[in-house]
Amino acid sequence: PSEQAALDRFAEFSEKWEKRYPAIIRLWTNAWAEFVPFLQFDNAIRQVIYTTNAIESVNARIRRAVKARGHFPTEAAALKCVYLAIMSLDPTGTARQRWSNRWK
């Protein structure tokens, strides 16, 4: 919720994992200045940012699948391609609630 809380949690994380993953700790330490402005947003705005990133990720997967096939003989064929691309994101169906922060 705040920069101080994030620093406290990062210190806990560092204590636990620094010996095993020192490169990750260095990465976060070096990138801390870019991360801190994100903490100035309200929680509701942060959730929108998370959701936007998830939606853009899904859109990129759909674009990649459609572009790889080039051209479609019918609209139904294009829709099937989009459907299969979306289903391939979570083939087991276990993470459906996590998708796009339950975007409606």
Coordinates of C-alpha atoms in Angstrom, one line a residue:
P1 CA 0.0 0.0 0.0
S2 CA 2.9 2.4 0.5
E3 CA 6.6 2.7 -0.3
Q4 CA 7.6 2.0 3.3
A5 CA 5.5 -1.2 3.4
A6 CA 7.0 -2.3 0.1
L7 CA 10.5 -1.7 1.5
D8 CA 9.7 -3.7 4.5
R9 CA 8.4 -6.6 2.4
F10 CA 11.4 -6.4 0.1
A11 CA 13.7 -6.6 3.1
E12 CA 11.9 -9.8 4.2
F13 CA 12.1 -11.2 0.7
S14 CA 15.8 -10.3 0.4
E15 CA 16.7 -12.0 3.7
K16 CA 15.0 -15.2 2.6
W17 CA 16.1 -15.4 -1.0
E18 CA 19.3 -13.3 -1.4
K19 CA 21.7 -16.2 -1.0
R20 CA 19.9 -18.4 -3.5
Y21 CA 18.9 -15.7 -6.1
P22 CA 21.3 -12.7 -5.7
A23 CA 20.7 -11.6 -9.3
I24 CA 17.0 -11.1 -8.6
I25 CA 17.7 -9.1 -5.5
R26 CA 20.1 -6.9 -7.5
L27 CA 17.5 -6.5 -10.3
W28 CA 14.9 -5.3 -7.9
T29 CA 17.3 -3.0 -6.1
N30 CA 18.4 -1.4 -9.4
A31 CA 14.9 -1.0 -10.6
W32 CA 13.4 0.3 -7.4
A33 CA 13.3 3.9 -8.6
E34 CA 11.1 2.8 -11.6
F35 CA 8.8 0.8 -9.3
V36 CA 8.1 3.4 -6.6
P37 CA 5.9 5.8 -8.7
F38 CA 3.5 2.9 -9.2
L39 CA 2.9 2.8 -5.4
Q40 CA 1.5 6.3 -5.5
F41 CA -1.7 5.1 -7.3
D42 CA -4.8 4.1 -5.3
N43 CA -5.5 0.3 -5.1
A44 CA -8.4 0.7 -7.6
I45 CA -6.2 2.3 -10.2
R46 CA -3.5 -0.4 -9.6
Q47 CA -6.1 -3.1 -10.3
V48 CA -7.0 -1.4 -13.6
I49 CA -3.3 -1.4 -14.6
Y50 CA -3.0 -5.1 -13.7
T51 CA -6.1 -5.8 -15.7
T52 CA -5.0 -3.7 -18.7
N53 CA -1.7 -5.7 -18.8
A54 CA -3.5 -9.0 -18.7
I55 CA -5.9 -7.9 -21.5
E56 CA -3.0 -6.7 -23.6
S57 CA -1.3 -10.1 -23.1
V58 CA -4.3 -11.9 -24.3
N59 CA -4.6 -9.6 -27.3
A60 CA -1.0 -10.2 -28.2
R61 CA -1.5 -14.0 -28.2
I62 CA -4.6 -13.6 -30.4
R63 CA -2.7 -11.3 -32.9
R64 CA 0.2 -13.8 -33.0
A65 CA -2.1 -16.8 -33.7
V66 CA -4.0 -14.9 -36.4
K67 CA -0.9 -13.5 -38.0
A68 CA 0.7 -17.0 -38.1
R69 CA -2.1 -18.4 -40.2
G70 CA -2.3 -15.4 -42.6
H71 CA -5.6 -15.6 -44.3
F72 CA -8.9 -17.4 -43.5
P73 CA -11.4 -18.8 -46.0
T74 CA -14.4 -17.8 -43.8
E75 CA -15.2 -15.7 -40.8
A76 CA -16.0 -18.9 -38.9
A77 CA -12.5 -20.1 -39.5
A78 CA -11.1 -16.9 -38.1
L79 CA -13.3 -17.2 -35.0
K80 CA -12.2 -20.8 -34.5
C81 CA -8.5 -19.6 -34.6
V82 CA -9.3 -16.9 -32.0
Y83 CA -11.1 -19.4 -29.8
L84 CA -8.3 -21.9 -30.0
A85 CA -5.7 -19.2 -29.1
I86 CA -7.7 -18.2 -26.1
M87 CA -8.2 -21.8 -24.9
S88 CA -4.5 -22.5 -25.3
L89 CA -3.8 -19.8 -22.7
D90 CA -5.2 -22.1 -20.0
P91 CA -5.7 -25.6 -21.3
T92 CA -6.6 -27.1 -17.9
G93 CA -9.2 -24.5 -17.0
T94 CA -7.8 -24.2 -13.5
A95 CA -6.8 -20.5 -13.7
R96 CA -10.1 -19.1 -15.1
Q97 CA -10.8 -17.0 -12.0
R98 CA -7.3 -15.5 -12.2
W99 CA -7.7 -14.4 -15.8
S100 CA -7.7 -10.7 -16.3
N101 CA -8.5 -10.1 -12.6
R102 CA -12.0 -11.5 -13.2
W103 CA -12.6 -8.9 -15.9
K104 CA -16.3 -8.5 -16.7

